[in-house]
Coordinates of C-alpha atoms in Angstrom, one line a residue:
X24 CA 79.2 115.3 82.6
X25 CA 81.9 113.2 81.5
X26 CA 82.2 109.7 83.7
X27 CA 84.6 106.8 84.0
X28 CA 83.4 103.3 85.0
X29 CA 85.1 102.3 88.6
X30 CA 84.9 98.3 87.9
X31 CA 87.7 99.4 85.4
X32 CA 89.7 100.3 88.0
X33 CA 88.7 97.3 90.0
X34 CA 89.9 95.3 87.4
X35 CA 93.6 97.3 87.5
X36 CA 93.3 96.5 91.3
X37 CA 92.8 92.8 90.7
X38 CA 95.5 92.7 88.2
X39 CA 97.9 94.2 90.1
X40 CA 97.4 92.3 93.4
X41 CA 97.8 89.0 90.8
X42 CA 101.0 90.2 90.5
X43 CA 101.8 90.9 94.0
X44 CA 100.2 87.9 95.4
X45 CA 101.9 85.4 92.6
X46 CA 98.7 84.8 91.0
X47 CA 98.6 83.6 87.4
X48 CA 97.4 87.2 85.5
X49 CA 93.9 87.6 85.3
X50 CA 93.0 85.0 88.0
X51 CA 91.2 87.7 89.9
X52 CA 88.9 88.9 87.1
X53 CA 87.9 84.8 86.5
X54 CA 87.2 84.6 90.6
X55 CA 84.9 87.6 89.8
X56 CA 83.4 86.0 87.3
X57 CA 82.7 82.9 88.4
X58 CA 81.6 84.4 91.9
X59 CA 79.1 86.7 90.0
X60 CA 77.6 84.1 88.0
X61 CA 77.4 81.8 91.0
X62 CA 75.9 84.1 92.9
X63 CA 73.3 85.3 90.3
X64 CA 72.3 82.4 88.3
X65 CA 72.5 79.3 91.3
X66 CA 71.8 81.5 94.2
X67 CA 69.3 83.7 92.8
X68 CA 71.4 86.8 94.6
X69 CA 69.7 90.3 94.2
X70 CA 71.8 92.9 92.6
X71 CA 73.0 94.5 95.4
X72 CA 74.4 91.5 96.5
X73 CA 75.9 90.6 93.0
X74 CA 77.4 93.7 93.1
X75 CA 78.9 93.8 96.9
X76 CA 80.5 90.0 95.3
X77 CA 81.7 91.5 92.1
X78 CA 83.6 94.2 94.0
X79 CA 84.7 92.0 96.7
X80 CA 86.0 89.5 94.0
X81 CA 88.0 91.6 92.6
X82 CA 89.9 93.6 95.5
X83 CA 90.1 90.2 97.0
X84 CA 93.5 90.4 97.7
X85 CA 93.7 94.2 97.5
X86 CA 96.0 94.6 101.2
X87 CA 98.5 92.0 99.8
X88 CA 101.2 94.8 99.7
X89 CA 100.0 96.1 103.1
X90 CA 103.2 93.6 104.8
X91 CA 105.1 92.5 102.5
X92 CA 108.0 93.8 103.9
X93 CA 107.6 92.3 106.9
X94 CA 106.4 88.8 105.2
X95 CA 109.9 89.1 103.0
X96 CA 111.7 89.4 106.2
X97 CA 110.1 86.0 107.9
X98 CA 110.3 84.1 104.3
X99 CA 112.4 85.8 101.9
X100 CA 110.3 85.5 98.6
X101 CA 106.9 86.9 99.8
X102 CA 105.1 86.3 96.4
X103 CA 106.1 82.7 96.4
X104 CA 104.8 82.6 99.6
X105 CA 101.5 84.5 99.1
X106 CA 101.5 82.3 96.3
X107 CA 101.5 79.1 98.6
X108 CA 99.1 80.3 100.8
X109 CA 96.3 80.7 98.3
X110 CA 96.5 76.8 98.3
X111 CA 97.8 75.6 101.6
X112 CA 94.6 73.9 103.8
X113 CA 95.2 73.6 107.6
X114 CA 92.0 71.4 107.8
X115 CA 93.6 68.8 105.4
X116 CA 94.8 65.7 107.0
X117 CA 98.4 66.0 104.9
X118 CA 101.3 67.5 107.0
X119 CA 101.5 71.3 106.4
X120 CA 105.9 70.7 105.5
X121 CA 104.3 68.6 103.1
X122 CA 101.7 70.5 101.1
X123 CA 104.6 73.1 100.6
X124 CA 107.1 70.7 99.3
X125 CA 104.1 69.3 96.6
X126 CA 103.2 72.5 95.7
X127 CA 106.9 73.1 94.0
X128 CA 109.7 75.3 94.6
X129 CA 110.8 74.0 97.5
X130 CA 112.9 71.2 99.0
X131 CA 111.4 68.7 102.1
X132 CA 113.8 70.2 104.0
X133 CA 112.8 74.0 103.2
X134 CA 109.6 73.3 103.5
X135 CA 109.6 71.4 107.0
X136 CA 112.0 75.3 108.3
X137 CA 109.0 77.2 106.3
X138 CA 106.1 75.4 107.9
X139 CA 108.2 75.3 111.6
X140 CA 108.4 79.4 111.0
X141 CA 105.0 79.9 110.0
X142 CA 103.9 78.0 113.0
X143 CA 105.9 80.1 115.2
X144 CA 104.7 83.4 113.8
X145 CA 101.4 83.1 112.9
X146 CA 99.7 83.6 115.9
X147 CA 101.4 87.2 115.6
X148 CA 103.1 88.3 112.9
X149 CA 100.6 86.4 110.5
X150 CA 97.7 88.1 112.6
X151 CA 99.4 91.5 112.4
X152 CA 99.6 91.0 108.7
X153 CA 96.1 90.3 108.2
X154 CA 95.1 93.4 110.4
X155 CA 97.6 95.7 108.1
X156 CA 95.7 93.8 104.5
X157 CA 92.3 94.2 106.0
X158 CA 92.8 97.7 107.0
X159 CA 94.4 98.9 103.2
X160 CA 91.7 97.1 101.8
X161 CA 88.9 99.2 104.0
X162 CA 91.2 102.5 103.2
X163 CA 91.0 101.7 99.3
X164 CA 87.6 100.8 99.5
X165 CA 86.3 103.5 100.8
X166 CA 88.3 105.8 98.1
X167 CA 86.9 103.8 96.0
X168 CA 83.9 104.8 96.5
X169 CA 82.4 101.0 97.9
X170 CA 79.6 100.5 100.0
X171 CA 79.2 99.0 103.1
X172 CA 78.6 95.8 102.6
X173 CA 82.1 95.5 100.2
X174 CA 84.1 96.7 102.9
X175 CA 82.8 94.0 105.7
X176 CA 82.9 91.5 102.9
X177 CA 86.6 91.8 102.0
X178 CA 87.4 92.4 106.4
X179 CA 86.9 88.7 106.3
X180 CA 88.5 87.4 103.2
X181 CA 91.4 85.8 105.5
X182 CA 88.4 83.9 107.1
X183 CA 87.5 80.4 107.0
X184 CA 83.9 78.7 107.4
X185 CA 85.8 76.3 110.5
X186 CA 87.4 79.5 112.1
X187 CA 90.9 78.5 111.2
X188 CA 91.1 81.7 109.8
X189 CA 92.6 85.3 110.5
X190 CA 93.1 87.7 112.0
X191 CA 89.7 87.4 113.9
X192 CA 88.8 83.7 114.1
X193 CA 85.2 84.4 112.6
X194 CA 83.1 81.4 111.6
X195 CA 80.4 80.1 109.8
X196 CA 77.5 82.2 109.0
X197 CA 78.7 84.8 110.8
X198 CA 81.1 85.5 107.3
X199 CA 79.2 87.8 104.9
X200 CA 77.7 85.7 102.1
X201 CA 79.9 87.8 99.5
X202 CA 82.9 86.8 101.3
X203 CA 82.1 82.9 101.5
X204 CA 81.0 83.2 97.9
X205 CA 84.6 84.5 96.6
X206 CA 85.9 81.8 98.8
X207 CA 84.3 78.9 96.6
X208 CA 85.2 80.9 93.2
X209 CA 88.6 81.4 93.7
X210 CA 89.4 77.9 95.0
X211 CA 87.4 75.9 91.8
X212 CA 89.2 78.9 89.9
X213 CA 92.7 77.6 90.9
X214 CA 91.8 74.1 90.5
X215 CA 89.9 74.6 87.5
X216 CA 93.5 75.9 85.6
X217 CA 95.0 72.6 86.8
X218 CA 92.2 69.7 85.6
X219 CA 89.0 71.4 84.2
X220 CA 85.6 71.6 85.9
X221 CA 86.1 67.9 87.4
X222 CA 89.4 69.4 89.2
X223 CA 87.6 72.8 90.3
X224 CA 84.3 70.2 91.7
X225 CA 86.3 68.0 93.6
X226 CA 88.6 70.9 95.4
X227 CA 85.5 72.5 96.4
X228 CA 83.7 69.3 97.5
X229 CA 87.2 68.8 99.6
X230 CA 87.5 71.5 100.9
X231 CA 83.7 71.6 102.1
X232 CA 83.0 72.6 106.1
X233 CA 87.0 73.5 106.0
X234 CA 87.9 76.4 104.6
X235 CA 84.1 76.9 102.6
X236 CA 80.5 76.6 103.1
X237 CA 79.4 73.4 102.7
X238 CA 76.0 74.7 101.8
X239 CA 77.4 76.7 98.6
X240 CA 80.3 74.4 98.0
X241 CA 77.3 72.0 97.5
X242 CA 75.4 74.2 95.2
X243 CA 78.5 75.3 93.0
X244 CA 79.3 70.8 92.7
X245 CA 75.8 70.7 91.7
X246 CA 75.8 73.4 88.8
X247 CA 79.9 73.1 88.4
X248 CA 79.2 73.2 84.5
X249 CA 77.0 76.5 84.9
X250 CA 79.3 78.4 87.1
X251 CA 82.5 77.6 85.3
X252 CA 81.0 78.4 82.0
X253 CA 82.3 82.1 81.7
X254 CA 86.0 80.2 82.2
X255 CA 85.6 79.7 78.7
X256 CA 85.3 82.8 77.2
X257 CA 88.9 84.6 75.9
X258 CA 88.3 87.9 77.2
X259 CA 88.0 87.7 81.2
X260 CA 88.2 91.4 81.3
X261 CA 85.2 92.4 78.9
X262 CA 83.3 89.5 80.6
X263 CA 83.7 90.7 84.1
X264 CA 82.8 94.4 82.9
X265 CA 79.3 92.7 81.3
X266 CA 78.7 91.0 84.3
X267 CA 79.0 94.7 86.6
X268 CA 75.2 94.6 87.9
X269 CA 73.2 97.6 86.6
X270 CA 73.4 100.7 87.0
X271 CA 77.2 100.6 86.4
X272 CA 79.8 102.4 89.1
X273 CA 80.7 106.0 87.8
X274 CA 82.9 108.7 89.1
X275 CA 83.7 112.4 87.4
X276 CA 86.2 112.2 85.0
X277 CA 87.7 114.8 86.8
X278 CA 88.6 111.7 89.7
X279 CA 90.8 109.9 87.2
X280 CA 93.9 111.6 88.9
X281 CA 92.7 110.7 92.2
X282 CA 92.2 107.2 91.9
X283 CA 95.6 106.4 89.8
X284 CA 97.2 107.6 92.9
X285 CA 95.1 105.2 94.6
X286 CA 96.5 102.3 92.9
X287 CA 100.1 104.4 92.8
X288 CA 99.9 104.1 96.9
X289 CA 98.7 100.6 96.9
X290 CA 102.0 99.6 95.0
X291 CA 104.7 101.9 96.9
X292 CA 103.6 100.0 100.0
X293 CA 105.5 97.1 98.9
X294 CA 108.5 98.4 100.1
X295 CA 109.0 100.6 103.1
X296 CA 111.4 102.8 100.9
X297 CA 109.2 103.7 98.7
X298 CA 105.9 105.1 100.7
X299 CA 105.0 108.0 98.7
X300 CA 107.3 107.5 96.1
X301 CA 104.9 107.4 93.1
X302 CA 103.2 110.3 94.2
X303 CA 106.6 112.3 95.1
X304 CA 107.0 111.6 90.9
X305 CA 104.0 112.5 90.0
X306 CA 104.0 116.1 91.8
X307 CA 107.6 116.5 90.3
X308 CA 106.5 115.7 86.7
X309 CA 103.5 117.9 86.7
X310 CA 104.9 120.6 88.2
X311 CA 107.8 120.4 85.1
X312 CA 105.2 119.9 82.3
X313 CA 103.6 123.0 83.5
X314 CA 106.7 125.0 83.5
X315 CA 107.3 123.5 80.4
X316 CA 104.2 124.9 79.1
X317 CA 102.5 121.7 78.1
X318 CA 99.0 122.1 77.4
X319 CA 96.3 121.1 80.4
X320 CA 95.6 118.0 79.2
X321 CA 98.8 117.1 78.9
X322 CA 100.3 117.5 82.2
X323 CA 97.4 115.4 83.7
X324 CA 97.7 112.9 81.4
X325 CA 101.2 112.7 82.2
X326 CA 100.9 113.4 85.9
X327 CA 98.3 109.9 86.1
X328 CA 101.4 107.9 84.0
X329 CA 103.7 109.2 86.7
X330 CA 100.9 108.1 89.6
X331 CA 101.1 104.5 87.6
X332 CA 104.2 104.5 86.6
X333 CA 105.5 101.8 89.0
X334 CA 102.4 99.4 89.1
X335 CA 104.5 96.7 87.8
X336 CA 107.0 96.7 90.8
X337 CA 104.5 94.2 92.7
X338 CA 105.9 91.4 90.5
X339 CA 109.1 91.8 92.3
X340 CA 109.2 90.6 95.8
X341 CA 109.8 92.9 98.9
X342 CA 113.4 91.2 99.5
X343 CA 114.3 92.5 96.6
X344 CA 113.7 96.0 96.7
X345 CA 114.6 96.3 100.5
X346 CA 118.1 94.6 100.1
X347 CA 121.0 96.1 100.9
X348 CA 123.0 93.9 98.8
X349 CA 124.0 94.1 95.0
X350 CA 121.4 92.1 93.5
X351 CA 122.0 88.8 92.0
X352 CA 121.8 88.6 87.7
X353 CA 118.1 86.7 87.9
X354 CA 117.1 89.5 90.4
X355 CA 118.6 92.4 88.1
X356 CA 116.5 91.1 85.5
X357 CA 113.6 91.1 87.8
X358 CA 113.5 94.6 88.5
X359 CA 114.3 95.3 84.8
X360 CA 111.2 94.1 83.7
X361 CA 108.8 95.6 85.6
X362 CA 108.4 98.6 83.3
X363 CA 106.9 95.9 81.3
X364 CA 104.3 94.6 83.6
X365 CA 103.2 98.5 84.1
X366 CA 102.8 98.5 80.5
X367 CA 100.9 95.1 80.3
X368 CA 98.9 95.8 83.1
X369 CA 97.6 99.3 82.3
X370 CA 97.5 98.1 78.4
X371 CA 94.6 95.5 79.7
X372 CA 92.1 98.2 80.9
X373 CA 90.6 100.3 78.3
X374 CA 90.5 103.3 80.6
X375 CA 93.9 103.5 81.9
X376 CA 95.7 102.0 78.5
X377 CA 96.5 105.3 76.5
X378 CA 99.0 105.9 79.4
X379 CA 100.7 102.7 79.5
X380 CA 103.2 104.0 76.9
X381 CA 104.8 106.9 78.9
X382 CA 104.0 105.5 82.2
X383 CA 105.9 102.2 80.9
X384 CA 108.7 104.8 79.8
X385 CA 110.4 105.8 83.3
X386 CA 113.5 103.7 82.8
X387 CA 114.1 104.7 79.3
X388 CA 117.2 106.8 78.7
X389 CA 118.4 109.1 75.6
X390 CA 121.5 107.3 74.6
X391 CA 119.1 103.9 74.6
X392 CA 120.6 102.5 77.6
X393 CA 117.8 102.5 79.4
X394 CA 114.6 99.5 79.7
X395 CA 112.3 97.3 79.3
X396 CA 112.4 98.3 75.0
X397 CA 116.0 100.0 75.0
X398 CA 115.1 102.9 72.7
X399 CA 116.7 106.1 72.8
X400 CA 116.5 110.1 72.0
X401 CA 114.4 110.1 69.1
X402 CA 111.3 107.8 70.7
X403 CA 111.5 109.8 73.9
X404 CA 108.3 112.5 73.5
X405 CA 109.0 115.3 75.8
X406 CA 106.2 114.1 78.6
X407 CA 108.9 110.7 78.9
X408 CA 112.0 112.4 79.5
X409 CA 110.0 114.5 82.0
X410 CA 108.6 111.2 83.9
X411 CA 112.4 109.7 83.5
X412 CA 114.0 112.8 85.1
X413 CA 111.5 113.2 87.9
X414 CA 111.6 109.1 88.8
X415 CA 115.1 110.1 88.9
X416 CA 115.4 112.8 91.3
X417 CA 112.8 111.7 93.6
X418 CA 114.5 108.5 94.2
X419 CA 117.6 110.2 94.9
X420 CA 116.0 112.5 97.2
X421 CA 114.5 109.5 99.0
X422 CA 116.1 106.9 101.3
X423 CA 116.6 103.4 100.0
X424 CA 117.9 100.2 101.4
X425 CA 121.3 100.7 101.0
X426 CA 122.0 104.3 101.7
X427 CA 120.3 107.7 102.9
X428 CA 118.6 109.9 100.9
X429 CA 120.4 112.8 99.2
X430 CA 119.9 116.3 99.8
X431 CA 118.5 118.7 97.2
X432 CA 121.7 120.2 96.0
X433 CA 123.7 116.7 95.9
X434 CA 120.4 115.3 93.8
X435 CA 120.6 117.9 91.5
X436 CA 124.1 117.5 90.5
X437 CA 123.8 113.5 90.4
X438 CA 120.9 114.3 88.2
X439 CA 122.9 117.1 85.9
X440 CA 125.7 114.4 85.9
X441 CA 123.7 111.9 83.6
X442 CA 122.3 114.3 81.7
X443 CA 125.9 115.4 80.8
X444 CA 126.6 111.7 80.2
X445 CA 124.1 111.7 77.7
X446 CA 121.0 109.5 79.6
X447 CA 118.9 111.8 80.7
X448 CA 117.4 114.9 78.9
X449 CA 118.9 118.4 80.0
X450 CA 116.2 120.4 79.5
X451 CA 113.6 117.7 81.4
X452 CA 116.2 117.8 84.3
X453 CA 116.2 121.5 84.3
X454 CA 112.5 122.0 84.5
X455 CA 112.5 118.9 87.3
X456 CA 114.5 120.6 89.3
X457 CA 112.7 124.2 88.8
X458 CA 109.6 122.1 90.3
X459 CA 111.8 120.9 93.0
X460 CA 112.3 124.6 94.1
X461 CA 115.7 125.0 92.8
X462 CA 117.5 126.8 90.8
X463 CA 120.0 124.7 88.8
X464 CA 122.6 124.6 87.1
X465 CA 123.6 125.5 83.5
X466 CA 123.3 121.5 82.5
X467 CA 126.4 120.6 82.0
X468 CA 128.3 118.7 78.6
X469 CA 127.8 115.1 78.1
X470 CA 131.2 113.4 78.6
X471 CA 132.2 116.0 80.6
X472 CA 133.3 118.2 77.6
X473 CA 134.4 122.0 78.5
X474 CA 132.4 124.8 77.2
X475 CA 135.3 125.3 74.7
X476 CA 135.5 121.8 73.7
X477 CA 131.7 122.3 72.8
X478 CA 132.7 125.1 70.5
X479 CA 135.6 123.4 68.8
X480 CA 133.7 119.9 68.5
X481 CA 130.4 121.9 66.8
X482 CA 132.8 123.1 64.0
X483 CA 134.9 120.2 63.8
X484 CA 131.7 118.3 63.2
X485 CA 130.7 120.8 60.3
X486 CA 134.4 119.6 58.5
X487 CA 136.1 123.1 59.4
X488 CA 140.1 122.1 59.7
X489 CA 142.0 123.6 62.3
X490 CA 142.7 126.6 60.7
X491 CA 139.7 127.8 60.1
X492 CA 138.0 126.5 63.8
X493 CA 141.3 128.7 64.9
X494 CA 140.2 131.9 63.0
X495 CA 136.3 131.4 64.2
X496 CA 137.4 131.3 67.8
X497 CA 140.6 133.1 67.6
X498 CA 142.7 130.7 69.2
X499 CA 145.8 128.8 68.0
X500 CA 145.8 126.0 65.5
X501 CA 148.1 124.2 68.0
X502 CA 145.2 125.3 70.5
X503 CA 142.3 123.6 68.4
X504 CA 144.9 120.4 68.1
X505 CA 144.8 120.1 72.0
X506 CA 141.3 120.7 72.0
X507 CA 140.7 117.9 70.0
X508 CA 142.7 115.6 71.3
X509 CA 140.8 116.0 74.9
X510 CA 137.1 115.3 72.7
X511 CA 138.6 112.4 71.1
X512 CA 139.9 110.5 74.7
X513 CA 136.7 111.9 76.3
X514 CA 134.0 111.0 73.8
X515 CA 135.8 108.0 72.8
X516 CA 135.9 108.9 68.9
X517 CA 138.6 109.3 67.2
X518 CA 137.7 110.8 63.8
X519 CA 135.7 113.9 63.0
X520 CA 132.9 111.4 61.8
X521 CA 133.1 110.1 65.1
X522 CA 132.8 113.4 66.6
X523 CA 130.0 114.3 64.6
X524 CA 127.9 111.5 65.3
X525 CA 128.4 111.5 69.1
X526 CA 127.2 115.4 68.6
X527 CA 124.1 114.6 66.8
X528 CA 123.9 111.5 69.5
X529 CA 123.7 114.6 72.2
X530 CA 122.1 116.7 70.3
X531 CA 125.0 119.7 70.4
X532 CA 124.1 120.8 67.2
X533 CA 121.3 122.9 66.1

């Protein structure tokens, strides 16, 4: 039987929340491989433990979407501020206003509001937000397929060794070991980026009877050079995937679909107008292909790029997808881009990176308007225009921010509306809608050209002069004249060259 290795997924997880949380990319799969190694070679761990660490490491900061809504609404920019948090220390002696305003990206004075805010909300809000993360990561976990131990281990990865933790104010010992060990990795991780293995020693060694174990953050200043060591190879990914204790984590290749939408429901929670939204795409798209007649294969292939499709939406913060305002240029380009972190990230795991074309593709649009690449009709495969058309609808069909969600009918003719304008395929929006449950409409023109005008610019096209269109159609000459006259002011040619090209654009002609 046919498997797939689940740290590969693990490893999309920890990219992802990278993203989410503000992390550098691929910080999560060097915390798993330092923790690993730490835990192997200087603690002498057994392999169930390595293993309970490698997993833990990586879906460290797996319920970072969980509230990001509600962290966007108390501090705008929630990455930035996830961001900040992985560094801040309550135990050190500096003022909090001040750690914020060294770590960048912040003035004194919006740091000193920050720091007064967080005070004032973290007994709640903060330990509300912990409870949502720690809950999606138990959730995931166990659809994952994780044991036991990996689930208590990442309940307390919001801990500290002193207790200055959330959301439960656990201390000491009483922190699973896999826990305390990610703990140390990701902190001489962090530091290590900034000044080498002296940095990453002397953060842990700070931080020691604080936030960490003083027992391990001893043991990893003693073997600093040791631990770090896998730091130095170029390919985090293929080292954390050696470094997967034996026997490696399989599922039935017949779970792919499954967990995609895993990691598809782990995004749309970054926004509360978008719960569901990946799958809503997904069911839409498949349902089309099949319709469509596409081979088996085919439509699951596609369905998993439409369960992934948005992966890199984490990148964006939660203020930003819940406003209600037009968004700013920067911001506009924000949201542009994250097709391309869904193709970056899903191009990074083996298993999952013969989708990141199509599922990267969701933006594109026929008359190349479209983004992150811009290309048009003839680099659109028929699975694409499928995924564009049903990203389409089901957003329509969904509330957002700044309005209330269509109904069916007025969906379908928003949709029909830019497939006559030439951005989305007609056929694809047909079939979308068919899996939708309705019965559409004949697609209508692009440019909003007349079923005449369709006739008259097919033959124009083709050189035939008035005369002879006339004779073909039996109309007027003077009739074809007006005829043309509307294509020209509504296609915005103003030859028969012109004309020709924007049919071949639209594909009007056989």
């Amino acid at each position: 039987m046919e498997t797939i290795r689940v740290a590969e997924i693990l490893a999309a997880f920890s990219l992802t929340t990278d993203m989410a949380a503000g992390m550098p990319v691929e910080k999560g799969l060097r915390t798993c491989a330092v923790a690993t190694v730490f835990a192997r070679d200087v603690l002498g761990a057994g392999a169930d433990t390595c293993r309970t660490v490698h997993e833990t490491a990586l879906l460290r900061s797996v319920g970072c979407t969980s509230y990001a809504p509600e962290l966007a609404a108390l501090f705008g920019d929630e990455v930035a501020f996830q961001r900040a948090l992985k560094h801040l220390d309550p135990a050190d002696g500096t003022p909090m206003a001040e750690q914020l305003y060294r770590l960048g990206g912040w003035t004194r004075q919006a740091a000193r509001q920050l720091t007064g805010v967080l005070a004032e909300v973290l007994p709640s809000a903060g330990v509300e937000a912990m409870r949502n993360g720690c809950e999606t990561s138990r959730v995931l976990g166990r659809g994952l397929g994780l044991g036991t131990p990996t689930l208590a281990a990442l309940d307390d990865v919001y801990e500290r060794w002193d207790g200055l933790g959330i959301p439960h104010g656990r201390k000491g010992p009483h922190l699973p070991l896999a826990t305390r060990v990610v703990h140390v990795a990701e902190q001489a991780v962090l530091a290590h980026a900034a000044g080498g293995v002296p940095a990453a020693a002397l953060e842990v060694a700070r931080r020691a009877g604080g936030h960490l174990d003083p027992g391990l953050a001893s043991a990893f200043t003693q073997a600093a050079d040791t631990v770090l060591a896998p730091l130095r190879v170029p390919d985090a990914l293929a080292t954390v995937l050696a470094l997967e204790p034996l026997p490696h984590a399989t599922v039935p290749a017949a779970e792919m679909a499954e967990l995609c939408a895993l990691l598809g429901r782990f995004v749309d929670l970054k926004s509360r107008w978008l719960i569901g939204h990946s799958e809503h795409v997904a069911r839409l798209a498949a349902g089309a292909a099949r319709l469509a007649g596409m081979a088996a294969d085919e439509v699951e292939r596609l369905r998993c790029a439409a369960l992934l499709h948005d992966l890199g939406r984490a990148t964006v913060s939660a203020d930003v997808w819940d406003s209600t305002h037009p968004l700013s240029t920067a911001d506009t380009e924000r949201v542009r881009l994250h097709a391309y972190w869904t193709q970056r990230t899903l191009e990074r795991i083996p298993l999952l990176a013969p989708l990141a074309a199509l599922a990267s593709s969701h933006h594109e649009r026929m008359d190349g308007s479209g983004y992150h690449r811009g290309t048009g009709a003839p680099h659109l495969s028929q699975a694409g225009r499928i995924l564009a058309a049903a990203d389409v609808f089901a957003a329509l069909t969904e509330p957002r921010a700044h309005r209330d969600a269509h109904s069916a009918e007025a969906a379908a003719a928003l949709l029909q509306g830019q497939a006559a304008a030439g951005e989305l395929d007609p056929g694809a929006c047909a079939l979308v809608l068919r899996a939708a449950g309705l019965r559409p409409a004949r697609p209508g023109h692009p440019a909003g050209l007349t079923d005449r005008e369709v006739e008259v610019l097919k033959l124009a096209a083709r050189g035939l002069t008035n005369q002879r269109i006339g004779e073909r159609l039996s109309i007027s000459d003077r009739t074809v004249g007006h005829h043309l006259a509307h294509i020209y002011d509504k296609t915005g040619r103003r030859t028969r060259a012109g004309v020709a090209v924007f049919a071949m654009e639209h594909q009007l002609l056989p």
